[in-house]
Structures are given as C-alpha cells and as structure tokens.
Amino acid sequence: MELIAISLVLLFAVVVSGTIGRLLPVPVPLPLIQIALGALIASVAHIGIRLQPDIFFLLFLPPLLFLDGWRIPKENLFRDKETILELAFGLVVFTVLGLGLMIHWMIPSTPLGVAFALAAIVSPTDPVAVSAIAARIPFPNRLLHILEGESLLNDASGLVCMRFAVAAALTGSFSLLNAGGTFLWLAIGGVAIGTSVTWVTTRLKEFVARRIGEETGSEILISLLIPFAAYLLAEHLHCSGILAAVAAGVTMSYVERRGQALAVTRMRRSAVWATIQFAANGVIFVLLGEQLPSIVAQAARVAHDAGHHNPMTLLAYVIAINAALALLRLLWVWVSLRFTLFRAARQGRAIQTPGWRVIVAASIAGVRGAITLAGVLTLPLVMNDGSPFPSRDLAIFLAAGVIIVSLIVAAIGLPFLLKGLKLPPDPSHQEAEDRARIASAEAAIKAIEQLQHRMGEGRADADLYAEVSASLMELYRKRIDGRLKTGEEADTLRKTDLIQKDLRLAGCRAERDEVFRMQRSRQLPDEIALKLIREIDLLEARFV
C-alpha cells in the first residue's frame, strides 16, 4: 500500500506541475517546477524513497528512448547526421577528458577515475527542458532537431564512458584497446538487437492479425513491451540497452510506414504513449527533487569530512562544472562548425553561417536531465576491497546540481539570446503536402469507382450507387482542383479553408454541447452519446 500511495503522490505532483507551468507568465522549464515540487514533498511528507538504479533505468529509460527514436523526424536525423554524431560521440569524449581532469584538479580528494566517471555522467544532454522553453520563444527548428538527435545517441556514449571510468577506479587500470573493442560491441550489438526485436515482433504481430484480426488493446500493449524486450535482451548479452531501445524506436517508425495498423489503433496508441511520456518524464524530475534534501545533506557531510567547512564551496563546485561544460561545448560547437564549413566548401556547397547567438544558444541548450540522474545513482557503493567508493555522495550532489543549474541557465539564457533573433525561413513543405493530397485523392476516386461498379453490377438500383459515388468523388475532385491552383486563386483557397475550418469547429462544438445536454437530461442513452461524441471528436481533430 505504501508503494502505491507514493506512486499516486508522484503522479499527482506531475499533474500539478503541468498546471503551474501553464499559469506562469514566464517560460520556466517543466522539469524545474517538478524538481521544486519534489523537494516540497520531501520537506512535508518525509516519504524517504530509496532509489534502486537498476530498477530506475529499466522502468523509465527504455520507453522514453524508444518513443524519442520513434517520433524524431528521420529526414532531419539523417540530414544532419555528421553534426549529430560529432556531438553525440566526439563531444562526449572531449567532455570526459577535459572535465575529468578539471574536477580532479579542483577537488584533489576525488580520484582521477571517479572524476572521469562524474564527467561522463554529466556529459549526456536532455532535450525535454529545451523543448519546453522552445514552445514559448523563437527557437531554430534545425537546432532543436540536432539537439534531439544528439540526446538520442550521447546517452549511450556517456554511460559507456562512465562504465570504463568506474572500472578503472575499481581496478586501477585502463586499456584503450579493450575499451574500444567493448564500445564497438556495445554499440553494434545494441543497434542490431533493437532493430531485430522490433522487426521480428511486428512481423509476427502482422502475421497473426492477417489471420484472426487486429485487437487494439493487444497492439498497444505490444508496442509498450517492445522497448523493454530490446533493452533486457541487449543487457543480457552485455550490449547497450540504451542504444537497443533507441534503435527499436527508429525501426518502429519505418515499420509503421507500411500502414498495417488500424486507424483506431494508431489513435489510441498515440494517446497512451503521450500520457506515458508526460508521466515518466515528470516522475523522474519529481524524484530528483524528492532526493535533493538527502543528497545535499550527504554531500555537506562528505565536504565537511574532507575539510571544506564552508557549504558555499559545494555551490562553487557546481557552478564551476557547469561553466566548464558550457565552455567545452562552445569550443566543440565552434570547431565543428568550422570543420563543416570547410567540408562544404570543398564539396562546392554553400552553407549559411549561423550567428554567434545561435552558437552560444547551442552551447547552453545542452541541459542535463534524466540520464545524468539515473547514471550517477549507479555508482558502486564499495570498492573491490570492501572500502566505501570514494566521493560517491559528493558526485551525486554535483550531478544533481549540474542538472538544476543547467536548467536554470537555459531557462534564463535562451530567451535572452534568441529574443528578436531573425531566423532563416524554414523550408516549406507545402508543395510536398499538395502532391500527397492530390495523389491520395486520385487514389480515393479510383477506389470508389471500382467499388461502385462491383456493388451496383446487376442490381436494379445501380443508379443509386452511381449517384452516391459521384457525390463522394466530387469532394475529392474539388480537393484536387484546389491544390492545383496558384497565385491569387491559391491565396483565396487558403482563406476559404481557414473560414471553413472556423465554421466547422463552431459546428462541432455546438453538436457536442447538444449531445451532452441530451445525455445529462437522459434524452439519450450513454452508449449512443459516447458513439456520437467520438464521431464529433474525430471530425474536430481533423481541423485542429
């Protein structure tokens, strides 16, 4: 009962955070609000949650990474693949080396292996908070897609580097050759396992559905189980479960392009996954806030034992680490941009050079989040000889501080940097949309014509079938004619569409209000009312 009560409290805090975020006049990242609520819960309720890192990883990371891989626009991912890979792998290694040495120099009591482990833990970025800020300020779409792609891959590279650093701290030795081979096995094996699990599972599902039909609830549950299956299998084979979950999500997006699932399955599944994403992301940061008081207390004790009696020393460490992270990232982004421009010049391509504000924004937009929290909690408790793992509590505090400070800096700095920024126009996809609508309308006309002939053949009321099909085909022909117009006619058509949209929405809302009124007054059975409301909601969703 206690576990259930704690879960309900955490979920309620996530709901409250969403409401507070919408009420605030300034764009405060939702994770910051959730961390504050978690700290408030810890100070009032004294729940005392004991996080187990392995369970934490398994419960939260596979579905979130799977969903990110599933939904990220693939054309953007592959268009900027060089930049994303440079950030996801090169920047992580650069950060681990540079920041690890700085931490060891700044805090001599922290062994070099532990310093490298902490640097690896804080190297992965989290796009959730940036997305929350980007919703309220003019954030460059391409930069946002690059940050999302980077976060999909640098989780694995950061945690792999952490694993090697911890092993070096435990054993006192490190082999670059063994580390390189292990990394290749982790990466290639994880991607292969994630891809295979999704492909085999969906093939079997489609085979069963073709023979006995599709059941929506089962389809949704299968999509929820795939990331856990990929993650667990990869971890069992000593591969990267994180990359397996990401690869499973990317593969799912390609499998879905075959259009085998029913429309109702896709709609309900999308709603379920959106809820899971919101709840899981929120609970992670509420948990961080709930752990914060004990993390601060333990870190203060460790700092006191090490001779740092001033608590402001801990805050100075956090600020210094954040400054170093931003500086290393800024340096890497600048060098990467120079390399990209040089490569484009050699290939004869012209690239618009981003301004300094965009470059600085890319540096502070790399905020830390769930992966950093989960990773730091996996640090071992004891060394091989049974002695306590050095500076573990301090490392947990510093990682938590980096998360919070990076969120605050992004919340303040990004709106300031991007305010009034003139962004280059995003490439218009209107032409591609028009082509798709014309092609789909032509396919619909052809299908209606063929079915009408089959249905009306040899029947006395064949004219009725022809009349109904003609009225339907006329709607599609109007769509085709409208999409073929250009110039002033196209502008008039777009205005007509907007007017029609507003009128349709007004009609839908009036329909729904009347159905609800009749249901409340018991003039309409609940079953019929639910059916009508669903039809109206589906129609309204088309125009929203």
XYZ file of C-alpha atoms in Angstrom, residues 173-522:
350
model
C 43.991 0.046 -14.692
C 42.608 1.024 -18.101
C 43.155 -0.432 -21.584
C 42.279 1.778 -24.549
C 42.243 -1.241 -26.882
C 39.844 -3.194 -24.680
C 37.695 -0.092 -24.196
C 37.466 0.477 -27.956
C 36.514 -3.132 -28.643
C 33.949 -3.136 -25.845
C 32.430 0.090 -27.119
C 32.040 -1.340 -30.624
C 30.380 -4.459 -29.229
C 28.064 -2.399 -27.054
C 27.084 -0.057 -29.893
C 26.783 -2.504 -32.815
C 25.195 -5.200 -30.687
C 22.699 -2.788 -29.144
C 21.604 -1.385 -32.507
C 21.322 -4.862 -34.041
C 19.294 -6.230 -31.129
C 16.906 -3.265 -31.012
C 16.319 -3.416 -34.759
C 15.796 -7.189 -34.728
C 13.395 -7.209 -31.783
C 11.121 -4.610 -33.382
C 11.245 -6.185 -36.846
C 10.557 -9.749 -35.644
C 7.829 -8.677 -33.196
C 5.949 -6.566 -35.725
C 6.210 -9.268 -38.397
C 4.715 -11.850 -36.037
C 2.022 -9.401 -34.978
C 1.051 -8.699 -38.580
C 1.034 -12.433 -39.380
C -1.408 -13.077 -36.537
C -3.548 -10.023 -37.394
C -3.961 -11.144 -41.028
C -5.434 -14.441 -39.884
C -7.550 -13.651 -36.835
C -7.904 -9.861 -36.998
C -6.384 -6.988 -35.039
C -7.253 -6.219 -31.421
C -6.419 -2.641 -30.469
C -5.617 -3.277 -26.812
C -3.152 -6.032 -27.652
C -1.480 -3.883 -30.309
C -0.903 -1.092 -27.780
C 0.483 -3.490 -25.184
C 2.880 -4.967 -27.741
C 4.208 -1.501 -28.566
C 4.770 -0.938 -24.824
C 6.610 -4.237 -24.387
C 8.982 -3.861 -27.363
C 11.383 -1.335 -25.726
C 11.638 -3.397 -22.545
C 12.284 -6.568 -24.534
C 15.010 -4.865 -26.587
C 16.614 -3.318 -23.503
C 16.599 -6.502 -21.405
C 17.892 -8.706 -24.232
C 20.693 -6.268 -25.017
C 21.719 -6.007 -21.364
C 21.609 -9.801 -21.027
C 24.039 -10.096 -23.942
C 26.223 -7.314 -22.449
C 25.332 -4.810 -25.180
C 23.973 -1.283 -24.844
C 20.353 -1.477 -23.734
C 20.014 2.259 -24.306
C 21.038 2.049 -27.971
C 18.828 -1.028 -28.328
C 15.801 0.962 -27.130
C 16.645 3.856 -29.475
C 17.186 1.513 -32.452
C 13.916 -0.253 -31.660
C 12.083 3.081 -31.792
C 13.706 4.154 -35.066
C 12.857 0.755 -36.597
C 9.270 1.102 -35.354
C 8.890 4.342 -37.288
C 9.895 2.587 -40.509
C 7.677 -0.425 -39.825
C 4.717 1.895 -39.237
C 5.140 3.364 -42.714
C 3.659 0.163 -44.136
C 0.283 1.238 -42.704
C -0.722 -2.192 -41.404
C -2.320 -0.996 -38.140
C -5.949 0.084 -37.945
C -6.708 3.795 -37.661
C -8.297 3.371 -34.239
C -5.192 1.527 -33.047
C -2.914 4.360 -34.118
C -5.094 6.991 -32.449
C -5.422 5.182 -29.136
C -1.787 4.126 -29.117
C -0.661 7.713 -29.696
C -2.749 8.879 -26.736
C -1.352 6.138 -24.480
C 2.252 6.900 -25.412
C 1.777 10.655 -24.951
C 0.483 10.006 -21.428
C 3.370 7.678 -20.608
C 5.910 10.193 -21.883
C 4.447 13.031 -19.816
C 4.122 10.901 -16.676
C 7.543 9.209 -16.870
C 9.455 12.421 -17.601
C 7.617 14.183 -14.804
C 8.114 11.451 -12.214
C 11.873 11.380 -12.924
C 12.277 15.048 -12.022
C 9.878 14.880 -9.069
C 12.022 12.019 -7.762
C 15.133 14.147 -8.224
C 13.537 16.910 -6.176
C 12.466 14.423 -3.515
C 16.027 13.109 -3.251
C 17.560 16.592 -3.213
C 17.461 17.292 0.565
C 19.178 13.999 1.416
C 21.676 14.475 -1.448
C 22.610 17.930 -0.116
C 22.927 16.619 3.457
C 25.168 13.723 2.442
C 27.328 15.944 0.233
C 27.720 18.511 3.054
C 28.841 15.724 5.389
C 31.396 14.469 2.851
C 32.671 18.006 2.210
C 32.983 18.613 5.965
C 34.938 15.396 6.439
C 37.231 16.471 3.585
C 37.927 19.795 5.305
C 35.537 22.028 3.319
C 33.605 23.619 6.188
C 32.009 26.348 4.067
C 28.868 24.992 2.335
C 29.282 27.611 -0.385
C 32.271 25.594 -1.578
C 29.872 22.926 -2.870
C 27.877 25.527 -4.789
C 31.112 26.880 -6.256
C 31.993 23.367 -7.457
C 28.613 23.058 -9.199
C 28.920 26.449 -10.902
C 32.488 25.721 -11.987
C 31.474 22.374 -13.508
C 28.575 23.985 -15.375
C 30.844 26.745 -16.661
C 33.370 24.166 -17.838
C 30.647 22.139 -19.557
C 29.364 25.211 -21.401
C 32.881 26.295 -22.378
C 33.867 22.839 -23.641
C 30.610 22.598 -25.566
C 31.054 26.085 -27.043
C 34.583 25.246 -28.152
C 33.476 21.960 -29.698
C 30.489 23.535 -31.489
C 32.710 26.288 -32.919
C 35.361 23.842 -34.132
C 32.678 21.526 -35.521
C 31.115 24.440 -37.403
C 34.490 25.415 -38.893
C 35.013 21.821 -39.995
C 31.520 21.645 -41.526
C 32.059 24.886 -43.460
C 35.458 23.662 -44.697
C 33.979 20.357 -45.831
C 31.071 22.094 -47.577
C 33.454 24.477 -49.366
C 35.496 21.571 -50.701
C 32.291 19.967 -51.992
C 31.120 23.207 -53.604
C 28.106 23.603 -51.301
C 27.032 26.920 -49.805
C 26.031 26.909 -46.143
C 24.594 29.863 -44.263
C 26.854 30.548 -41.275
C 24.854 30.857 -38.043
C 25.363 33.946 -35.915
C 27.199 33.963 -32.611
C 23.925 33.989 -30.676
C 22.836 30.694 -32.221
C 26.242 29.154 -31.454
C 26.083 30.253 -27.812
C 22.464 29.054 -27.611
C 23.570 25.631 -28.865
C 26.113 25.579 -26.029
C 23.794 26.397 -23.126
C 20.901 24.419 -24.601
C 22.692 21.188 -23.736
C 20.916 20.809 -20.397
C 21.253 17.686 -18.279
C 18.389 15.549 -17.062
C 17.134 12.023 -16.507
C 20.154 10.117 -17.832
C 22.510 12.076 -15.596
C 20.382 11.377 -12.524
C 19.990 7.692 -13.326
C 23.659 7.286 -14.222
C 25.086 8.834 -11.076
C 22.917 6.596 -8.907
C 24.552 3.521 -10.456
C 27.946 4.362 -8.977
C 29.005 1.388 -6.823
C 28.755 1.628 -3.051
C 32.053 -0.114 -2.294
C 35.396 -0.810 -3.916
C 36.690 -4.312 -4.682
C 38.353 -4.472 -1.274
C 35.122 -3.608 0.540
C 36.021 0.009 1.341
C 33.481 2.773 0.510
C 33.553 4.076 -3.063
C 35.396 7.405 -2.838
C 33.432 10.647 -3.168
C 30.207 8.853 -4.158
C 27.862 11.151 -2.216
C 29.752 14.206 -3.440
C 29.484 13.004 -7.046
C 25.719 12.514 -6.651
C 25.346 16.039 -5.280
C 27.459 17.571 -8.033
C 25.478 15.728 -10.739
C 22.169 16.864 -9.223
C 23.494 20.411 -9.004
C 24.579 20.340 -12.647
C 21.051 19.281 -13.677
C 19.398 22.115 -11.774
C 21.877 24.859 -12.702
C 21.890 23.867 -16.393
C 18.092 24.058 -16.416
C 18.134 27.493 -14.781
C 20.810 28.811 -17.165
C 18.869 27.525 -20.186
C 15.607 28.984 -18.888
C 17.178 32.425 -18.468
C 19.812 32.437 -21.194
C 17.941 31.008 -24.170
C 15.098 33.566 -24.199
C 17.660 36.355 -23.774
C 19.900 35.075 -26.593
C 17.109 34.325 -29.039
C 14.895 37.343 -28.345
C 14.395 39.286 -31.556
C 16.551 36.851 -33.494
C 15.701 36.799 -37.196
C 15.574 33.153 -38.111
C 16.004 31.949 -41.682
C 12.680 30.740 -43.068
C 12.109 27.045 -42.579
C 11.860 25.071 -45.820
C 8.236 24.943 -46.909
C 6.683 21.527 -47.291
C 3.541 22.930 -48.853
C 4.407 21.597 -52.312
C 5.024 18.106 -50.965
C 1.775 18.265 -48.983
C -0.157 19.348 -52.091
C 1.321 16.484 -54.121
C 0.407 13.992 -51.403
C -3.160 15.292 -51.111
C -3.646 15.169 -54.889
C -2.223 11.656 -55.150
C -4.297 10.380 -52.232
C -7.465 11.990 -53.632
C -6.850 10.378 -57.042
C -6.367 7.009 -55.342
C -9.626 7.506 -53.431
C -11.538 8.355 -56.645
C -10.192 5.256 -58.341
C -11.102 3.023 -55.385
C -14.641 4.462 -55.126
C -15.183 3.995 -58.855
C -14.092 0.363 -58.773
C -16.143 -0.492 -55.700
C -19.199 1.296 -57.058
C -19.101 -0.799 -60.243
C -18.800 -4.024 -58.262
C -21.546 -3.114 -55.808
C -24.021 -1.871 -58.441
C -23.384 -4.557 -61.062
C -26.570 -6.429 -61.929
C -28.711 -4.556 -59.398
C -31.940 -2.748 -60.148
C -30.867 0.248 -58.075
C -27.466 0.586 -59.729
C -28.220 4.257 -60.417
C -28.355 4.904 -56.685
C -24.822 3.517 -56.257
C -23.604 5.670 -59.140
C -25.230 8.787 -57.662
C -23.722 8.264 -54.204
C -20.258 7.529 -55.578
C -20.428 10.583 -57.849
C -21.158 12.854 -54.884
C -18.206 11.409 -52.967
C -15.854 11.647 -55.937
C -16.851 15.277 -56.427
C -15.457 16.103 -52.983
C -12.104 14.593 -53.942
C -12.089 16.360 -57.322
C -12.619 19.696 -55.563
C -9.632 18.904 -53.348
C -7.516 18.172 -56.428
C -8.630 21.332 -58.231
C -7.916 23.436 -55.142
C -4.388 22.080 -54.719
C -3.575 22.736 -58.377
C -4.367 26.431 -58.149
C -1.559 29.002 -57.902
C -1.149 32.712 -57.260
C -4.188 34.700 -56.206
C -6.502 31.709 -56.626
C -4.352 29.704 -54.194
C -4.452 32.556 -51.640
C -8.225 32.732 -51.934
C -8.449 28.969 -51.458
C -6.322 29.109 -48.307
C -8.546 31.869 -46.880
C -11.584 29.772 -47.754
C -10.065 26.802 -45.940
C -9.443 28.912 -42.821
C -13.011 30.234 -42.868
C -14.350 26.719 -43.357
C -12.162 25.468 -40.507
C -13.547 28.053 -38.065
C -17.124 27.324 -39.133
C -16.593 23.552 -38.902
C -15.106 23.871 -35.402
C -18.030 26.020 -34.273
C -20.448 23.455 -35.662
C -18.619 20.550 -33.988
C -18.638 22.261 -30.620
C -22.337 23.072 -30.905
C -23.073 19.456 -31.883
C -21.121 18.131 -28.910
C -22.735 20.540 -26.432
C -26.174 19.478 -27.592
C -25.339 15.766 -27.309
C -24.007 16.309 -23.777
C -27.149 18.284 -22.890
C -29.378 15.460 -24.126
C -27.252 12.931 -22.204
C -27.499 14.943 -18.990
C -31.273 15.254 -19.366
C -31.485 11.492 -20.049
